[in-house]
Short mmCIF file of C-alpha atoms in Angstrom, two decimals:
data_model
loop_
_atom_site.label_atom_id
_atom_site.label_comp_id
_atom_site.label_asym_id
_atom_site.label_seq_id
_atom_site.Cartn_x
_atom_site.Cartn_y
_atom_site.Cartn_z
CA MET Z 1 -154.63 97.74 -65.21
CA VAL Z 2 -156.79 99.85 -67.34
CA GLY Z 3 -155.11 102.94 -68.88
CA MET Z 4 -151.51 101.63 -68.75
CA SER Z 5 -149.30 101.30 -71.81
CA VAL Z 6 -148.18 98.02 -73.35
CA LEU Z 7 -144.67 98.51 -71.98
CA ARG Z 8 -145.91 99.03 -68.50
CA SER Z 9 -148.11 95.95 -68.70
CA ALA Z 10 -145.14 93.91 -69.93
CA ALA Z 11 -143.00 95.21 -67.04
CA ALA Z 12 -145.79 94.40 -64.60
CA PHE Z 13 -145.94 90.82 -66.00
CA ALA Z 14 -142.17 90.44 -65.62
CA ALA Z 15 -142.35 91.86 -62.08
CA ARG Z 16 -144.90 89.19 -61.14
CA LEU Z 17 -142.34 86.54 -62.10
CA SER Z 18 -139.87 87.72 -59.40
CA PRO Z 19 -141.87 89.78 -56.97
CA LEU Z 20 -139.26 89.94 -54.15
CA LYS Z 21 -136.65 91.94 -56.09
CA SER Z 22 -136.44 95.51 -54.82
CA GLY Z 23 -137.25 97.23 -58.13
CA ASN Z 24 -140.39 95.25 -58.79
CA ASN Z 25 -142.74 97.14 -56.56
CA ALA Z 26 -145.92 98.15 -58.36
CA ALA Z 27 -145.46 101.80 -57.49
CA GLN Z 28 -141.89 101.91 -58.79
CA LEU Z 29 -142.26 100.17 -62.11
CA LEU Z 30 -140.87 102.34 -64.90
CA SER Z 31 -141.41 105.40 -62.76
CA ARG Z 32 -138.97 108.27 -62.79
CA THR Z 33 -138.07 108.03 -59.07
CA ILE Z 34 -134.36 107.65 -58.23
CA PRO Z 35 -133.71 104.57 -56.12
CA ARG Z 36 -131.97 105.19 -52.84
CA THR Z 37 -128.52 103.58 -52.80
CA ASP Z 38 -128.99 101.97 -49.43
CA LYS Z 39 -132.28 100.38 -50.47
CA VAL Z 40 -131.21 99.06 -53.87
CA ALA Z 41 -129.61 95.66 -54.53
CA VAL Z 42 -125.81 95.75 -55.16
CA ARG Z 43 -124.74 94.80 -58.67
CA PHE Z 44 -121.30 93.30 -59.47
CA GLY Z 45 -121.19 92.01 -55.90
CA GLY Z 46 -121.35 88.27 -56.57
CA GLY Z 47 -118.68 85.68 -57.13
CA GLY Z 48 -117.34 85.63 -53.58
CA HIS Z 49 -114.95 88.59 -53.79
CA GLY Z 50 -117.59 91.26 -53.16
CA LYS Z 51 -118.00 94.65 -54.79
CA GLN Z 52 -114.83 96.53 -55.75
CA MET Z 53 -114.42 99.33 -53.25
CA PHE Z 54 -112.10 102.34 -53.34
CA VAL Z 55 -110.13 101.86 -50.11
CA VAL Z 56 -108.32 104.96 -48.93
CA LYS Z 57 -104.89 103.98 -47.53
CA SER Z 58 -101.28 105.22 -47.70
CA THR Z 59 -99.30 104.25 -50.77
CA GLU Z 60 -97.45 100.96 -50.95
CA PHE Z 61 -95.89 101.78 -54.31
CA TYR Z 62 -92.45 102.78 -53.07
CA ASP Z 63 -92.16 99.91 -50.60
CA SER Z 64 -93.21 97.26 -53.05
CA ARG Z 65 -90.94 98.77 -55.72
CA PHE Z 66 -88.01 98.61 -53.32
CA LEU Z 67 -88.68 94.98 -52.43
CA ARG Z 68 -89.19 94.07 -56.06
CA LEU Z 69 -85.87 95.66 -57.09
CA LEU Z 70 -84.10 94.14 -54.06
CA ARG Z 71 -85.27 90.65 -54.99
CA PHE Z 72 -84.34 91.22 -58.62
CA TYR Z 73 -80.79 92.38 -57.98
CA LEU Z 74 -80.16 89.71 -55.36
CA MET Z 75 -81.41 86.95 -57.65
CA LEU Z 76 -79.46 88.34 -60.62
CA THR Z 77 -76.15 87.09 -59.19
CA GLY Z 78 -77.52 84.92 -56.42
CA ILE Z 79 -79.09 82.30 -58.66
CA PRO Z 80 -76.02 81.76 -60.91
CA VAL Z 81 -73.76 81.57 -57.85
CA ALA Z 82 -76.11 79.08 -56.17
CA ILE Z 83 -76.24 76.96 -59.33
CA ILE Z 84 -72.44 76.98 -59.69
CA ILE Z 85 -71.83 76.05 -56.06
CA THR Z 86 -74.45 73.28 -56.13
CA GLY Z 87 -73.00 71.93 -59.37
CA VAL Z 88 -69.46 71.90 -57.98
CA ASN Z 89 -70.57 70.15 -54.81
CA VAL Z 90 -72.67 67.55 -56.64
CA PHE Z 91 -70.44 66.76 -59.62
CA LYS Z 92 -66.97 67.35 -58.24
CA GLY Z 93 -66.97 66.47 -54.58
CA GLU Z 94 -64.59 67.43 -51.80
CA ALA Z 95 -61.14 65.89 -51.66
CA GLU Z 96 -60.19 63.02 -49.36
CA LEU Z 97 -57.36 63.06 -46.87
CA THR Z 98 -54.45 60.74 -47.68
CA GLU Z 99 -50.84 60.35 -46.64
CA ILE Z 100 -48.21 62.08 -48.74
CA PRO Z 101 -46.62 59.44 -51.01
CA GLU Z 102 -42.88 58.87 -50.77
CA GLY Z 103 -40.71 61.33 -52.65
CA TYR Z 104 -43.69 63.41 -53.88
CA GLU Z 105 -43.87 67.16 -53.29
CA PRO Z 106 -47.55 68.20 -53.46
CA GLU Z 107 -48.47 71.48 -55.18
CA HIS Z 108 -49.61 74.22 -52.83
CA TRP Z 109 -53.29 73.82 -53.79
CA GLU Z 110 -53.30 70.15 -52.93
CA TYR Z 111 -53.38 71.02 -49.25
CA TYR Z 112 -57.01 72.23 -49.34
CA LYS Z 113 -60.25 70.24 -49.24
CA HIS Z 114 -63.01 72.08 -51.10
CA PRO Z 115 -62.68 72.26 -54.92
CA ILE Z 116 -63.50 75.97 -55.06
CA THR Z 117 -60.80 76.79 -52.45
CA ARG Z 118 -58.36 74.68 -54.44
CA TRP Z 119 -59.22 76.57 -57.62
CA MET Z 120 -58.83 79.95 -55.90
CA THR Z 121 -55.42 79.11 -54.45
CA ARG Z 122 -54.34 77.65 -57.79
CA THR Z 123 -55.39 80.54 -60.06
CA LEU Z 124 -55.83 83.67 -57.92
CA PHE Z 125 -53.33 83.55 -55.06
CA ASP Z 126 -49.60 83.00 -54.70
CA SER Z 127 -48.44 79.90 -52.90
CA PRO Z 128 -47.66 80.27 -49.16
CA VAL Z 129 -44.02 79.43 -49.90
CA LYS Z 130 -43.82 82.36 -52.32
CA ASP Z 131 -45.49 84.66 -49.77
CA TYR Z 132 -42.98 83.54 -47.14
CA GLU Z 133 -40.08 84.25 -49.50
CA LYS Z 134 -41.56 87.65 -50.42
CA MET Z 135 -41.75 88.54 -46.73
CA MET Z 136 -38.18 87.36 -46.19
CA ALA Z 137 -37.02 89.48 -49.14
CA ALA Z 138 -38.74 92.54 -47.69
CA ILE Z 139 -37.09 91.89 -44.31
CA GLN Z 140 -33.70 91.49 -46.03
CA TYR Z 141 -34.12 94.82 -47.84
CA GLU Z 142 -35.03 96.60 -44.61
CA LYS Z 143 -32.11 94.96 -42.80
CA ASP Z 144 -29.69 96.07 -45.50
CA LYS Z 145 -31.03 99.64 -45.38
CA SER Z 146 -30.76 99.70 -41.59
CA ASP Z 147 -27.18 98.29 -41.70
CA MET Z 148 -26.17 100.90 -44.28
CA ARG Z 149 -27.59 103.71 -42.15
CA LEU Z 150 -25.72 102.44 -39.08
CA THR Z 151 -22.41 102.23 -40.98
CA LYS Z 152 -22.99 105.71 -42.39
CA LEU Z 153 -23.48 107.10 -38.90
CA GLU Z 154 -20.31 105.36 -37.68
CA VAL Z 155 -18.27 106.53 -40.69
CA SER Z 156 -19.39 110.15 -40.29
CA ARG Z 157 -18.54 110.02 -36.59
CA GLN Z 158 -15.03 108.77 -37.38
CA MET Z 159 -14.49 111.25 -40.17
CA ARG Z 160 -15.64 114.16 -38.07
CA MET Z 161 -13.38 113.04 -35.24
CA LYS Z 162 -10.24 112.35 -37.26
CA GLY Z 163 -10.76 114.74 -40.10
CA ASP Z 164 -8.79 112.68 -42.64
CA GLY Z 165 -11.74 111.57 -44.75
CA PRO Z 166 -13.54 113.20 -47.65
CA TRP Z 167 -16.46 114.38 -45.48
CA PHE Z 168 -16.55 117.38 -43.15
CA GLN Z 169 -13.97 119.23 -45.25
CA VAL Z 170 -14.42 123.00 -45.52
CA LYS Z 171 -13.30 124.37 -48.88
CA THR Z 172 -10.63 127.06 -48.49
CA PRO Z 173 -9.71 129.34 -51.43
CA ASN Z 174 -6.60 128.69 -53.61
CA LYS Z 175 -3.17 129.89 -52.33
CA ASP Z 176 -2.42 131.57 -55.66
CA LEU Z 177 -5.38 133.89 -55.24
CA ILE Z 178 -4.03 135.48 -52.05
CA HIS Z 179 -2.91 139.03 -52.66
CA TYR Z 180 0.42 139.59 -50.87
CA GLY Z 181 0.96 143.00 -52.42
CA HIS Z 182 0.14 145.11 -49.33
CA LYS Z 183 2.50 142.96 -47.21
CA SER Z 184 5.53 144.49 -48.95
CA THR Z 185 4.73 147.82 -47.23
CA PRO Z 186 3.87 146.70 -43.66
CA ASP Z 187 3.92 150.14 -42.08
CA ASP Z 188 1.01 151.60 -44.15
CA MET G 1 -66.52 63.36 -40.74
CA LYS G 2 -63.25 63.72 -38.85
CA ASP G 3 -60.03 63.76 -40.77
CA HIS G 4 -57.77 62.07 -38.31
CA ASP G 5 -56.29 58.59 -38.08
CA LYS G 6 -58.96 56.54 -36.35
CA ALA G 7 -56.46 53.94 -35.12
CA ALA G 8 -54.48 56.59 -33.22
CA TYR G 9 -57.41 57.79 -31.10
CA PRO G 10 -59.73 54.77 -30.98
CA GLU G 11 -63.26 55.14 -29.71
CA PRO G 12 -64.07 52.94 -26.70
CA PRO G 13 -65.98 49.64 -27.29
CA ARG G 14 -69.75 49.94 -27.31
CA LYS G 15 -71.59 49.03 -24.14
CA THR G 16 -75.09 48.34 -25.58
CA PRO G 17 -76.64 45.57 -23.45
CA VAL G 18 -77.86 42.27 -24.95
CA VAL G 19 -81.64 42.24 -25.59
CA ASP G 20 -83.43 40.06 -22.98
CA LYS G 21 -87.13 40.39 -23.83
CA GLN G 22 -89.52 38.86 -21.32
CA THR G 23 -92.90 40.08 -22.64
CA SER G 24 -94.65 39.63 -25.96
CA LEU G 25 -95.64 43.27 -26.20
CA PRO G 26 -93.86 45.28 -28.92
CA ASN G 27 -91.00 47.46 -27.81
CA PRO G 28 -91.81 51.12 -28.56
CA ALA G 29 -88.13 52.01 -28.74
CA VAL G 30 -87.62 49.45 -31.52
CA ILE G 31 -90.70 50.76 -33.35
CA LEU G 32 -89.48 54.35 -33.12
CA SER G 33 -85.96 53.46 -34.21
CA ASN G 34 -87.33 51.57 -37.21
CA LEU G 35 -89.56 54.54 -38.03
CA PHE G 36 -86.58 56.89 -37.89
CA TYR G 37 -84.54 54.49 -40.01
CA TYR G 38 -87.05 54.23 -42.81
CA SER G 39 -88.17 57.85 -42.86
CA VAL G 40 -84.81 59.61 -42.41
CA ASP G 41 -81.86 57.26 -42.68
CA VAL G 42 -82.77 55.38 -45.87
CA PRO G 43 -83.56 58.46 -48.05
CA VAL G 44 -80.46 60.30 -46.85
CA SER G 45 -78.23 57.28 -47.45
CA THR G 46 -79.62 56.65 -50.94
CA PHE G 47 -79.09 60.33 -51.80
CA ARG G 48 -75.53 60.11 -50.56
CA GLY G 49 -74.96 56.92 -52.54
CA ALA G 50 -76.29 58.56 -55.70
CA LEU G 51 -74.00 61.58 -55.22
CA ASP G 52 -70.99 59.35 -54.60
CA SER G 53 -71.64 57.41 -57.79
CA ILE G 54 -71.81 60.70 -59.73
CA ARG G 55 -68.63 61.95 -58.11
CA SER G 56 -66.63 58.75 -58.42
CA ASN G 57 -64.98 59.88 -61.68
CA ASN G 58 -63.45 63.14 -60.44
CA LYS G 59 -61.93 62.12 -57.13
CA SER G 60 -59.15 64.29 -55.76
CA VAL G 61 -57.02 64.09 -52.63
CA TYR G 62 -55.50 66.50 -50.20
CA TYR G 63 -52.67 66.22 -47.70
CA HIS G 64 -51.56 67.58 -44.36
CA GLN G 65 -48.60 69.88 -44.84
CA LYS G 66 -45.40 68.93 -43.06
CA PHE G 67 -43.11 71.82 -42.10
CA ARG G 68 -39.38 71.54 -41.50
CA ARG G 69 -38.06 72.58 -38.10
CA VAL G 70 -35.99 75.77 -38.11
CA PRO G 71 -33.81 77.25 -35.32
CA GLU G 72 -35.87 78.79 -32.54
CA LEU G 73 -35.65 82.30 -31.16
CA VAL G 74 -32.97 81.38 -28.61
CA ASP G 75 -30.74 79.94 -31.34
CA CYS G 76 -30.81 83.11 -33.45
CA GLU G 77 -27.97 85.62 -33.61
CA HIS G 78 -28.70 89.11 -32.37
CA GLY G 79 -29.93 91.28 -35.24
CA ASP G 80 -30.58 88.34 -37.61
CA TYR G 81 -34.09 89.42 -38.58
CA LEU G 82 -34.59 86.59 -41.05
CA CYS G 83 -33.94 84.05 -38.31
CA TYR G 84 -36.35 85.98 -36.08
CA TYR G 85 -39.05 85.78 -38.76
CA GLU G 86 -38.66 82.04 -39.35
CA ALA G 87 -38.69 81.36 -35.60
CA GLU G 88 -41.79 83.53 -35.20
CA MET G 89 -43.65 81.63 -37.95
CA GLN G 90 -42.67 78.31 -36.41
CA TRP G 91 -43.86 79.49 -33.00
CA ARG G 92 -47.22 80.51 -34.47
CA ARG G 93 -47.66 77.09 -36.10
CA ASP G 94 -46.81 75.40 -32.82
CA TYR G 95 -49.31 77.66 -31.01
CA LYS G 96 -52.10 76.54 -33.39
CA VAL G 97 -51.08 72.90 -32.98
CA ASP G 98 -51.19 73.20 -29.20
CA GLN G 99 -54.65 74.78 -29.36
CA GLU G 100 -55.88 71.85 -31.44
CA ILE G 101 -54.30 69.35 -29.04
CA VAL G 102 -56.20 70.89 -26.13
CA LYS G 103 -59.40 70.79 -28.18
CA VAL G 104 -58.93 67.06 -28.95
CA ILE G 105 -58.38 66.22 -25.29
CA GLN G 106 -61.41 68.31 -24.35
CA GLU G 107 -63.51 66.53 -26.97
CA ARG G 108 -62.50 63.17 -25.51
CA MET G 109 -63.52 64.27 -22.03
CA ARG G 110 -66.87 65.56 -23.24
CA ALA G 111 -67.54 62.35 -25.17
CA CYS G 112 -66.71 60.34 -22.07
CA TYR G 113 -69.05 62.48 -19.96
CA GLN G 114 -71.84 62.02 -22.50
CA ARG G 115 -71.36 58.26 -22.59
CA GLU G 116 -71.18 57.69 -18.85
CA GLY G 117 -74.13 59.84 -17.85
CA SER G 118 -74.36 60.12 -14.09
CA SER G 119 -71.41 57.86 -13.29
CA TYR G 120 -68.84 60.08 -15.01
CA VAL G 121 -66.97 60.94 -11.80
CA GLN G 122 -65.31 57.56 -11.43
CA ASN G 123 -65.45 56.20 -15.00
CA CYS G 124 -63.98 59.26 -16.71
CA ALA G 125 -61.23 59.97 -14.17
CA LYS G 126 -58.40 59.30 -16.66
CA GLU G 127 -59.82 61.62 -19.33
CA ILE G 128 -60.55 64.33 -16.78
CA GLU G 129 -57.05 64.12 -15.36
CA GLN G 130 -55.50 64.23 -18.83
CA PHE G 131 -57.55 67.31 -19.73
CA GLU G 132 -56.66 69.10 -16.50
CA GLU G 133 -52.98 68.44 -17.08
CA THR G 134 -52.96 69.62 -20.71
CA SER G 135 -55.05 72.71 -20.09
CA ASN G 136 -52.92 73.68 -17.08
CA ASN G 137 -49.75 73.36 -19.14
CA PHE G 138 -51.31 75.35 -21.96
CA GLN G 139 -52.27 78.13 -19.53
CA LEU G 140 -48.76 78.16 -18.10
CA ARG G 141 -47.11 78.42 -21.49
CA TYR G 142 -49.50 80.54 -23.57
CA GLY G 143 -51.87 81.79 -20.88
CA ASP G 144 -52.09 85.59 -20.70
CA LEU G 145 -50.13 86.51 -23.79
CA GLY G 146 -53.20 88.16 -25.33
CA ALA G 147 -54.22 88.72 -28.93
CA TYR G 148 -50.83 90.11 -30.06
CA ALA G 149 -48.96 87.07 -28.75
CA SER G 150 -45.53 86.48 -30.26
CA GLY G 151 -42.61 84.15 -29.81
CA ARG G 152 -40.66 86.87 -27.98
CA LYS G 153 -43.44 87.47 -25.45
CA CYS G 154 -43.76 83.73 -24.85
CA LEU G 155 -39.99 83.53 -24.29
CA MET G 156 -40.16 86.40 -21.81
CA LYS G 157 -43.01 84.65 -20.01
CA GLN G 158 -40.89 81.52 -19.81
CA LYS G 159 -38.04 83.57 -18.40
CA GLU G 160 -40.36 84.98 -15.73
CA ARG G 161 -41.54 81.48 -14.86
CA MET G 162 -37.95 80.27 -14.51
CA MET G 163 -37.07 83.28 -12.35
CA ALA G 164 -40.10 82.65 -10.13
CA ALA G 165 -39.19 78.97 -9.82
CA GLN G 166 -35.59 79.86 -8.92
CA ALA G 167 -36.70 82.46 -6.37
CA GLN G 168 -38.98 79.87 -4.83
CA THR G 169 -36.34 77.14 -4.49
CA SER G 170 -33.63 79.39 -3.12
#
C-alpha cells in the first residue's frame, strides 16, 4: 500500500477485520462511488420488525375514527348502566313468591319480581288500579256526552213537531209596529 | 326456578335403577359425572351461596294478584259501557290464564315424553289425552278469534257454536 494516505490505510485495516461486509471491498474504500441501493446492506432493518416501509393503501382514518367514537359513546352510558344493574342483582336480589297474608292489601309494586321493575312501578308509573279508574272515568265522560247528544236530538224532534218549546220559534215583529193607516181608506 | 306450588303439580318419582356393578373396572359415566360436578357444579354453587349470603339482608317478597269477579258480558245492561269495560278486562285476564293452563299441560306432556324415551306411547297416555282435551277445548273457545280478539267476538263464536249444535240435533 505504498502511496496511500494514513486514513486510507486505517480504513483498509478496519476492512480486514470484517471482510465480508459489502462496503469493505478494496476498490470501494473511501472512494467517491455511489453504492447501488440493491447491492448495499439495509440499515435499521434489524430487531425483527424489518425496515419501515411507506405502504400505499386507502385511508383507514375515517373508519377507525367512527369505530373509536362509537365505542366511546356506547361505553359512556353502557358502563354505568352495566355497573348499576350488576350491583342491583348482586346486592339486592329478586323477590320471592309468597302467599298474601290474611287481611293485608299489598301495594301495587309488590306484585313484581325484579327490584328495578318494582322501583319503576313505584316511582314512575301509576298503579294499575288507578289506570283502570282513569279509563272508567273516560268511558263515563264519553257515555254522558253521548247520552246528552241523544236527548238533545229527541228534544229537538219533539219541539219541532209540537212547536210549544223555546226552540224552532221564528221571531215575528211587534203588533204595535204594524201601520194600519192605509187600511182606513181601502179603496185607494 | 318455577314459581308455582310444587305440591299441586308433583313431579313423578325418579326411576334411576339401583347400581349392580359386576366388574372391577371403573365406570366412565361415574368418572364423567364426578368431573362435571367438580368443574362446573361446585364453583357455580359456591358463587350462588356467596351471593345469597350477601343478599340475605335485603330480602323482599312478591305476590300473585287476586282479582274479584265482576258481571260478565251477558249480565250487562244494554248501553252500560262501564259494565262492558269491566267484563272485557275480566275476559282478557281469563284468556291469559287459559293460555297458561294449556302451556302447563303441554309442559307436562313434553316432560313425560322426555322421561319415557321410546316407550312414551303407552306410558304417557294420560298426559297425552289430557293435553288433547285441553287444547281442543281451547281451540273451540278461543280458536280463530285472531289478534283483535274481544269478549264480544268470543260470545258471538259461542252463539255460533250453540246454533250449530242445535241445528245438528234437530
